[in-house]
Coordinates of N, CA and C in Angstrom, one line a residue:
M1 N 4.1 -1.4 50.3 CA 3.1 -0.8 51.1 C 2.5 0.5 50.4
K2 N 3.4 1.2 49.8 CA 2.9 2.4 49.0 C 2.0 2.0 47.9
K3 N 2.3 0.8 47.3 CA 1.4 0.4 46.2 C 0.0 0.0 46.8
I4 N 0.0 -0.6 48.0 CA -1.3 -1.0 48.6 C -2.1 0.2 48.9
L5 N -1.4 1.2 49.4 CA -2.1 2.5 49.8 C -2.7 3.1 48.5
L6 N -1.9 3.1 47.4 CA -2.3 3.6 46.2 C -3.5 2.9 45.7
G7 N -3.5 1.6 45.8 CA -4.7 0.8 45.3 C -5.9 1.2 46.1
I8 N -5.8 1.4 47.5 CA -6.9 1.7 48.3 C -7.4 3.1 47.9
L9 N -6.5 4.0 47.6 CA -6.9 5.4 47.3 C -7.7 5.4 45.9
V10 N -7.2 4.5 45.0 CA -7.9 4.4 43.8 C -9.3 3.9 44.0
I11 N -9.5 2.8 44.8 CA -10.8 2.3 45.1 C -11.7 3.3 45.8
A12 N -11.1 4.1 46.7 CA -11.9 5.1 47.4 C -12.3 6.2 46.5
A13 N -11.5 6.5 45.5 CA -11.8 7.6 44.6 C -13.0 7.1 43.7
L14 N -12.9 5.8 43.3 CA -14.0 5.3 42.5 C -15.3 5.3 43.2
S15 N -15.2 4.9 44.5 CA -16.4 4.9 45.3 C -17.1 6.3 45.4
A16 N -16.2 7.3 45.5 CA -16.7 8.7 45.6 C -17.4 9.1 44.4
C17 N -16.9 8.5 43.3 CA -17.5 8.9 42.0 C -18.8 8.1 41.6
S18 N -19.0 7.0 42.4 CA -20.2 6.1 42.1 C -21.5 6.8 42.1
S19 N -21.6 7.9 42.9 CA -22.9 8.7 42.9 C -23.0 9.6 41.7
S20 N -21.9 9.7 40.9 CA -22.0 10.6 39.8 C -21.6 9.8 38.5
E21 N -22.4 8.8 38.2 CA -22.1 7.9 37.2 C -22.1 8.6 35.8
E22 N -22.8 9.8 35.8 CA -22.8 10.5 34.5 C -21.4 11.0 34.2
K23 N -20.6 11.2 35.2 CA -19.2 11.7 35.0 C -18.2 10.5 34.6
M24 N -18.6 9.3 35.0 CA -17.7 8.1 34.7 C -18.5 6.9 34.3
D25 N -18.4 6.5 33.1 CA -19.2 5.4 32.6 C -18.7 4.1 33.3
I26 N -19.6 3.0 33.1 CA -19.3 1.7 33.7 C -18.0 1.1 33.2
P27 N -17.7 1.1 31.9 CA -16.5 0.5 31.4 C -15.2 1.2 32.0
T28 N -15.3 2.5 32.2 CA -14.2 3.2 32.8 C -14.0 2.8 34.2
Q29 N -15.1 2.7 35.0 CA -15.0 2.2 36.4 C -14.4 0.8 36.5
V30 N -14.9 -0.1 35.6 CA -14.3 -1.4 35.6 C -12.9 -1.4 35.3
Q31 N -12.5 -0.6 34.4 CA -11.1 -0.5 34.0 C -10.2 0.0 35.1
N32 N -10.7 1.0 35.8 CA -10.0 1.5 37.0 C -9.9 0.5 38.1
L33 N -11.0 -0.2 38.3 CA -11.0 -1.2 39.4 C -10.0 -2.3 39.1
N34 N -9.9 -2.7 37.8 CA -8.9 -3.7 37.4 C -7.5 -3.3 37.7
K35 N -7.3 -2.0 37.4 CA -5.9 -1.4 37.6 C -5.6 -1.5 39.1
A36 N -6.6 -1.1 40.0 CA -6.4 -1.2 41.4 C -6.1 -2.6 41.9
V37 N -6.8 -3.6 41.4 CA -6.6 -4.9 41.7 C -5.2 -5.4 41.4
K38 N -4.7 -5.0 40.2 CA -3.4 -5.4 39.7 C -2.3 -4.7 40.6
I39 N -2.5 -3.5 41.0 CA -1.6 -2.8 41.9 C -1.5 -3.5 43.2
N40 N -2.6 -3.8 43.8 CA -2.7 -4.5 45.1 C -2.1 -5.9 45.0
T41 N -2.4 -6.6 43.9 CA -1.8 -8.0 43.8 C -0.3 -7.9 43.7
Q42 N 0.2 -7.0 42.9 CA 1.7 -6.9 42.8 C 2.3 -6.5 44.1
A43 N 1.7 -5.6 44.8 CA 2.2 -5.2 46.1 C 2.3 -6.4 47.1
L44 N 1.2 -7.2 47.1 CA 1.2 -8.4 48.0 C 2.3 -9.4 47.6
M45 N 2.5 -9.5 46.3 CA 3.6 -10.4 45.8 C 5.0 -9.9 46.2
D46 N 5.1 -8.5 46.1 CA 6.4 -7.9 46.6 C 6.7 -8.2 48.1
I47 N 5.6 -8.0 48.9 CA 5.7 -8.3 50.3 C 6.1 -9.7 50.6
K48 N 5.4 -10.6 49.9 CA 5.7 -12.1 50.0 C 7.1 -12.4 49.7
S49 N 7.6 -11.8 48.6 CA 9.0 -12.0 48.2 C 10.0 -11.5 49.3
Q50 N 9.7 -10.3 49.8 CA 10.5 -9.8 50.9 C 10.6 -10.6 52.1
N51 N 9.4 -11.2 52.5 CA 9.3 -12.1 53.6 C 10.1 -13.3 53.4
E52 N 10.1 -13.9 52.2 CA 10.8 -15.1 51.9 C 12.3 -14.8 51.9
N53 N 12.7 -13.6 51.5 CA 14.2 -13.3 51.6 C 14.6 -13.1 53.0
V54 N 13.8 -12.5 53.8 CA 14.1 -12.4 55.3 C 14.2 -13.8 55.9
K55 N 13.3 -14.7 55.6 CA 13.3 -16.0 56.1 C 14.5 -16.8 55.7
S56 N 14.9 -16.6 54.4 CA 16.1 -17.3 53.9 C 17.4 -16.8 54.6
Q57 N 17.5 -15.5 54.8 CA 18.6 -14.9 55.6 C 18.6 -15.4 57.0
L58 N 17.5 -15.5 57.6 CA 17.4 -16.0 59.0 C 17.9 -17.4 59.1
E59 N 17.5 -18.3 58.1 CA 17.9 -19.7 58.1 C 19.4 -19.8 57.9
I60 N 19.9 -19.0 57.1 CA 21.4 -19.0 56.9 C 22.1 -18.6 58.1
G61 N 21.6 -17.6 58.8 CA 22.2 -17.1 60.1 C 22.1 -18.2 61.1
Q62 N 21.0 -18.9 61.2 CA 20.8 -20.0 62.2 C 21.8 -21.1 61.9
K63 N 21.9 -21.4 60.6 CA 22.8 -22.5 60.2 C 24.3 -22.2 60.6
E64 N 24.7 -21.0 60.3 CA 26.1 -20.6 60.6 C 26.3 -20.6 62.1
T65 N 25.3 -20.1 62.9 CA 25.4 -20.2 64.3 C 25.6 -21.6 64.8
A66 N 24.9 -22.5 64.3 CA 25.0 -23.9 64.7 C 26.3 -24.5 64.4
I67 N 26.9 -24.1 63.2 CA 28.2 -24.6 62.8 C 29.3 -24.1 63.8
I68 N 29.2 -22.8 64.1 CA 30.1 -22.2 65.1 C 30.0 -22.8 66.4
A69 N 28.8 -23.1 66.9 CA 28.6 -23.7 68.2 C 29.2 -25.1 68.2
A70 N 28.9 -25.9 67.2 CA 29.5 -27.2 67.1 C 31.0 -27.2 67.0
H71 N 31.5 -26.3 66.3 CA 33.0 -26.2 66.2 C 33.6 -25.9 67.5
M72 N 33.1 -24.9 68.3 CA 33.6 -24.6 69.6 C 33.5 -25.8 70.5
K73 N 32.4 -26.5 70.5 CA 32.1 -27.6 71.4 C 33.1 -28.7 71.1
M74 N 33.4 -29.0 69.8 CA 34.3 -30.0 69.4 C 35.8 -29.7 69.8
V75 N 36.1 -28.5 69.5 CA 37.5 -28.0 69.9 C 37.8 -28.3 71.4
K76 N 36.8 -27.9 72.2 CA 36.9 -28.1 73.6 C 36.9 -29.6 74.0
A77 N 36.1 -30.4 73.3 CA 36.0 -31.8 73.6 C 37.2 -32.6 73.2
F78 N 37.9 -32.1 72.2 CA 39.1 -32.8 71.7 C 40.4 -32.3 72.2
E79 N 40.4 -31.4 73.2 CA 41.6 -30.9 73.8 C 42.5 -32.1 74.4
G80 N 43.7 -32.1 73.9 CA 44.6 -33.2 74.4 C 44.5 -34.5 73.7
T81 N 43.6 -34.6 72.7 CA 43.5 -35.9 72.0 C 44.3 -36.0 70.7
G82 N 44.7 -34.8 70.2 CA 45.5 -34.8 69.0 C 44.6 -34.6 67.8
V83 N 43.3 -34.6 68.0 CA 42.3 -34.4 66.9 C 42.4 -32.9 66.4
V84 N 42.5 -32.7 65.1 CA 42.5 -31.3 64.6 C 41.2 -31.0 64.0
V85 N 40.6 -29.9 64.5 CA 39.2 -29.5 64.0 C 39.4 -28.2 63.3
T86 N 38.9 -28.1 62.1 CA 38.9 -26.9 61.3 C 37.5 -26.6 60.7
K87 N 37.2 -25.4 60.5 CA 35.9 -25.0 59.8 C 36.3 -24.4 58.5
I88 N 35.9 -25.0 57.4 CA 36.2 -24.6 56.1 C 34.9 -24.6 55.2
D89 N 34.6 -23.5 54.6 CA 33.4 -23.5 53.7 C 32.1 -24.0 54.3
G90 N 31.9 -23.6 55.6 CA 30.7 -24.0 56.2 C 30.6 -25.5 56.7
K91 N 31.8 -26.2 56.7 CA 31.9 -27.6 57.1 C 32.9 -27.7 58.1
L92 N 32.7 -28.7 59.0 CA 33.7 -29.1 60.0 C 34.6 -30.2 59.5
H93 N 35.9 -30.0 59.6 CA 36.8 -31.1 59.2 C 37.6 -31.6 60.4
L94 N 37.6 -32.9 60.6 CA 38.3 -33.5 61.7 C 39.3 -34.5 61.2
S95 N 40.5 -34.4 61.7 CA 41.5 -35.3 61.3 C 41.9 -36.1 62.6
L96 N 41.6 -37.4 62.6 CA 41.9 -38.2 63.8 C 43.3 -38.8 63.6
P97 N 44.2 -38.6 64.6 CA 45.6 -39.1 64.5 C 45.6 -40.6 64.5
G98 N 46.6 -41.1 63.7 CA 46.7 -42.6 63.5 C 46.9 -43.4 64.8
D99 N 47.8 -42.8 65.7 CA 48.0 -43.6 66.9 C 46.8 -43.7 67.8
S100 N 45.8 -42.9 67.6 CA 44.6 -42.9 68.4 C 43.5 -43.7 67.8
T101 N 43.7 -44.2 66.6 CA 42.6 -44.9 65.8 C 43.0 -46.4 65.6
F102 N 44.0 -46.6 64.8 CA 44.4 -48.0 64.4 C 45.9 -48.3 64.5
K103 N 46.2 -49.6 64.7 CA 47.5 -50.0 64.7 C 47.9 -50.4 63.2
S104 N 49.2 -50.4 62.9 CA 49.6 -50.7 61.5 C 49.0 -52.0 61.0
S105 N 48.5 -51.9 59.8 CA 47.9 -53.1 59.1 C 46.7 -53.7 59.8
E106 N 46.0 -52.9 60.7 CA 44.8 -53.4 61.4 C 43.7 -52.5 61.2
S107 N 42.5 -53.0 61.3 CA 41.3 -52.2 61.2 C 40.4 -52.3 62.5
I108 N 41.1 -52.6 63.6 CA 40.5 -52.7 64.9 C 40.7 -51.3 65.6
L109 N 39.6 -50.8 66.1 CA 39.7 -49.5 66.8 C 40.5 -49.6 68.1
N110 N 41.3 -48.6 68.3 CA 42.0 -48.6 69.6 C 41.1 -48.3 70.8
K111 N 41.5 -48.7 71.9 CA 40.6 -48.7 73.1 C 40.2 -47.2 73.4
N112 N 41.1 -46.3 73.2 CA 40.8 -44.9 73.6 C 40.0 -44.1 72.5
I113 N 39.5 -44.8 71.4 CA 38.8 -44.2 70.3 C 37.5 -43.6 70.8
K114 N 36.9 -44.2 71.8 CA 35.6 -43.8 72.3 C 35.6 -42.3 72.7
T115 N 36.7 -41.9 73.3 CA 36.7 -40.4 73.7 C 36.7 -39.5 72.6
I116 N 37.1 -40.0 71.4 CA 37.2 -39.2 70.2 C 35.9 -39.3 69.4
L117 N 35.4 -40.5 69.2 CA 34.2 -40.7 68.4 C 32.9 -40.3 69.1
D118 N 32.8 -40.4 70.4 CA 31.6 -40.0 71.1 C 31.1 -38.6 70.9
P119 N 32.1 -37.6 71.0 CA 31.6 -36.2 70.7 C 31.2 -36.0 69.2
I120 N 31.7 -36.8 68.3 CA 31.3 -36.7 66.9 C 29.9 -37.2 66.8
S121 N 29.6 -38.4 67.4 CA 28.3 -38.9 67.3 C 27.2 -38.0 68.0
E122 N 27.6 -37.4 69.1 CA 26.7 -36.5 69.8 C 26.4 -35.3 68.9
T123 N 27.4 -34.8 68.2 CA 27.1 -33.6 67.3 C 26.2 -34.0 66.2
L124 N 26.4 -35.2 65.6 CA 25.5 -35.6 64.5 C 24.1 -35.9 65.0
I125 N 24.0 -36.4 66.2 CA 22.6 -36.7 66.8 C 21.9 -35.4 67.1
N126 N 22.7 -34.4 67.7 CA 22.0 -33.2 68.1 C 21.7 -32.3 67.0
Y127 N 22.4 -32.3 65.9 CA 22.1 -31.5 64.7 C 21.7 -32.4 63.6
L128 N 20.3 -32.6 63.5 CA 19.8 -33.6 62.6 C 20.0 -33.3 61.1
G129 N 20.3 -32.0 60.8 CA 20.5 -31.7 59.4 C 22.0 -32.0 58.9
T130 N 22.8 -32.6 59.8 CA 24.2 -32.8 59.4 C 24.4 -34.2 58.8
N131 N 25.5 -34.2 58.0 CA 25.9 -35.5 57.4 C 27.4 -35.6 57.5
A132 N 27.9 -36.9 57.5 CA 29.3 -37.1 57.7 C 29.9 -37.9 56.6
M133 N 31.1 -37.4 56.1 CA 31.9 -38.1 55.1 C 33.1 -38.7 55.9
I134 N 33.3 -40.0 55.9 CA 34.4 -40.6 56.6 C 35.4 -41.2 55.6
K135 N 36.6 -40.7 55.7 CA 37.7 -41.2 54.8 C 38.7 -42.0 55.6
G136 N 39.0 -43.2 55.1 CA 40.0 -44.0 55.7 C 41.4 -43.9 55.0
Y137 N 42.5 -43.8 55.7 CA 43.8 -43.8 55.1 C 44.7 -44.8 55.7
T138 N 45.7 -45.2 55.0 CA 46.7 -46.2 55.6 C 48.1 -45.6 55.4
D139 N 49.1 -46.3 56.0 CA 50.5 -46.0 55.7 C 50.9 -46.9 54.5
S140 N 52.1 -47.0 54.2 CA 52.6 -47.7 53.0 C 52.9 -49.2 53.2
T141 N 52.7 -49.6 54.4 CA 53.0 -51.1 54.7 C 52.0 -52.0 53.9
G142 N 52.6 -52.9 53.2 CA 51.7 -53.8 52.4 C 51.5 -53.3 51.0
S143 N 50.8 -54.1 50.2 CA 50.5 -53.7 48.8 C 49.4 -52.7 48.6
K144 N 49.4 -52.1 47.5 CA 48.4 -51.0 47.2 C 47.0 -51.6 47.3
E145 N 46.8 -52.8 46.8 CA 45.4 -53.4 46.9 C 45.0 -53.7 48.4
F146 N 46.0 -54.2 49.1 CA 45.7 -54.5 50.5 C 45.4 -53.2 51.3
N147 N 46.1 -52.1 51.0 CA 45.9 -50.8 51.7 C 44.6 -50.2 51.3
Q148 N 44.2 -50.4 50.1 CA 42.9 -49.9 49.6 C 41.7 -50.5 50.4
T149 N 41.8 -51.9 50.5 CA 40.8 -52.6 51.2 C 40.8 -52.2 52.7
L150 N 42.0 -52.1 53.2 CA 42.2 -51.8 54.7 C 41.6 -50.4 55.0
S151 N 41.8 -49.4 54.1 CA 41.3 -48.1 54.3 C 39.7 -48.1 54.3
V152 N 39.2 -48.9 53.4 CA 37.7 -49.0 53.3 C 37.2 -49.6 54.6
D153 N 37.8 -50.7 55.1 CA 37.4 -51.3 56.3 C 37.5 -50.4 57.5
R154 N 38.5 -49.5 57.5 CA 38.7 -48.6 58.7 C 37.6 -47.5 58.6
A155 N 37.3 -47.0 57.5 CA 36.2 -46.0 57.4 C 34.9 -46.7 57.8
T156 N 34.7 -47.9 57.4 CA 33.4 -48.6 57.7 C 33.3 -48.9 59.1
I157 N 34.4 -49.3 59.8 CA 34.3 -49.5 61.2 C 34.0 -48.3 62.0
V158 N 34.5 -47.1 61.6 CA 34.2 -45.9 62.3 C 32.7 -45.6 62.1
S159 N 32.3 -45.8 60.8 CA 30.9 -45.5 60.5 C 30.0 -46.4 61.4
D160 N 30.3 -47.7 61.5 CA 29.5 -48.6 62.3 C 29.5 -48.2 63.8
Y161 N 30.6 -47.6 64.3 CA 30.6 -47.2 65.7 C 29.6 -46.0 65.8
L162 N 29.6 -45.1 64.9 CA 28.7 -43.9 65.0 C 27.2 -44.4 64.8
I163 N 27.0 -45.3 64.0 CA 25.6 -45.9 63.8 C 25.1 -46.5 65.1
N164 N 26.0 -47.3 65.7 CA 25.7 -48.0 67.0 C 25.4 -47.0 68.1
Q165 N 25.9 -45.7 67.9 CA 25.7 -44.7 68.9 C 24.4 -44.0 68.7
G166 N 23.7 -44.3 67.5 CA 22.4 -43.7 67.3 C 22.4 -42.8 66.0
V167 N 23.4 -42.7 65.3 CA 23.4 -41.8 64.0 C 22.8 -42.7 62.9
E168 N 21.9 -42.1 62.1 CA 21.3 -42.8 61.0 C 22.3 -43.1 59.9
S169 N 22.3 -44.3 59.4 CA 23.3 -44.8 58.4 C 23.2 -43.9 57.1
S170 N 21.9 -43.4 56.9 CA 21.7 -42.7 55.6 C 22.5 -41.3 55.6
R171 N 22.9 -40.9 56.8 CA 23.6 -39.6 56.9 C 25.1 -39.8 56.9
I172 N 25.6 -41.0 56.7 CA 27.1 -41.3 56.7 C 27.5 -41.9 55.4
E173 N 28.6 -41.4 54.9 CA 29.2 -41.9 53.6 C 30.7 -42.3 54.0
T174 N 31.1 -43.4 53.4 CA 32.5 -43.8 53.7 C 33.3 -43.9 52.4
V175 N 34.6 -43.6 52.5 CA 35.5 -43.7 51.3 C 36.8 -44.2 51.8
G176 N 37.4 -45.2 51.1 CA 38.7 -45.6 51.3 C 39.7 -45.0 50.4
V177 N 40.8 -44.4 50.9 CA 41.8 -43.7 50.1 C 43.0 -44.5 49.9
G178 N 43.2 -45.5 50.8 CA 44.4 -46.3 50.8 C 45.6 -45.6 51.2
S179 N 46.8 -45.8 50.6 CA 48.0 -45.1 51.0 C 48.4 -44.0 50.0
S180 N 47.5 -43.6 49.2 CA 47.8 -42.7 48.1 C 47.8 -41.3 48.5
D181 N 47.5 -40.9 49.7 CA 47.5 -39.5 50.1 C 48.1 -39.3 51.4
P182 N 49.4 -39.6 51.5 CA 50.1 -39.4 52.8 C 50.3 -38.0 53.2
I183 N 50.3 -37.7 54.5 CA 50.6 -36.4 55.0 C 51.9 -36.3 55.7
D184 N 52.7 -37.4 55.7 CA 54.0 -37.4 56.3 C 54.8 -38.5 55.6
D185 N 56.1 -38.6 56.1 CA 57.0 -39.6 55.5 C 56.7 -41.0 55.9
N186 N 56.5 -41.9 55.0 CA 56.2 -43.3 55.3 C 57.5 -44.1 55.6
N187 N 58.6 -43.4 55.5 CA 59.9 -44.1 55.9 C 60.2 -44.0 57.3
T188 N 59.4 -43.3 58.1 CA 59.6 -43.3 59.6 C 58.3 -43.8 60.3
E189 N 58.5 -44.3 61.5 CA 57.4 -44.8 62.2 C 56.4 -43.7 62.6
T190 N 57.0 -42.5 62.9 CA 56.2 -41.4 63.2 C 55.3 -41.0 62.1
G191 N 56.0 -40.9 60.9 CA 55.2 -40.6 59.7 C 54.1 -41.6 59.3
K192 N 54.4 -42.9 59.5 CA 53.4 -43.9 59.2 C 52.2 -43.7 60.1
A193 N 52.5 -43.4 61.4 CA 51.4 -43.3 62.4 C 50.5 -42.1 62.0
L194 N 51.1 -41.0 61.4 CA 50.3 -39.9 61.0 C 49.5 -40.2 59.8
N195 N 50.1 -41.0 58.9 CA 49.4 -41.3 57.6 C 48.2 -42.3 57.9
R196 N 48.3 -43.1 59.0 CA 47.3 -44.1 59.3 C 46.2 -43.4 60.1
R197 N 45.3 -42.8 59.4 CA 44.4 -41.8 60.0 C 43.0 -42.0 59.4
I198 N 42.1 -41.2 60.1 CA 40.7 -41.1 59.6 C 40.3 -39.6 59.6
D199 N 39.8 -39.2 58.4 CA 39.3 -37.8 58.3 C 37.8 -37.8 58.2
I200 N 37.2 -37.0 59.0 CA 35.7 -36.9 59.0 C 35.3 -35.5 58.6
T201 N 34.4 -35.3 57.7 CA 33.9 -34.0 57.3 C 32.4 -34.0 57.6
I202 N 32.0 -33.0 58.5 CA 30.6 -32.9 58.9 C 30.0 -31.7 58.1
S203 N 29.0 -31.9 57.3 CA 28.4 -30.9 56.5 C 27.0 -30.6 57.1
Y204 N 26.6 -29.3 56.9 CA 25.3 -28.9 57.5 C 24.3 -28.5 56.4

């Protein structure tokens, strides 16, 4: 703003001198006018840059607010379901318990999965800038090749459910991890149920 005022003052000063051309020749007047134009141009560029920075900060704040709102909504929606919701690095991570998703060696969704997947589809639909990464996991029952295929099938079935609810397929990515990343002991039925899971990461 100071630079703009300075440019205006320069132009005003030149105008005052226009009636006394004998004191300031034409080349000098042109040179001074060019200086004033440069000052004003730079000042406008500075203001534009500041406005862009403010806009960027505002967008970041709105994005963070949306993440927090979605996090709180999901935590409330998943009370009592066993789903664990965490917010890490600006993303929502959801771990769906095995006993609520699939039976051992199967890729058929359990009947109560609707209460878990519906809030996820609602979040993806309401926040159009979001994307989902779905990872399927298995327990150690069966061969490594079988479990790899099974984990892909499980992730795909969850993806299909979300798509049928209205989420665009282009916003969903699926990965099968097989039995290679257990979170509990595969030697117990409880441990197997925990390893037989779906993890969903929602990014903004």
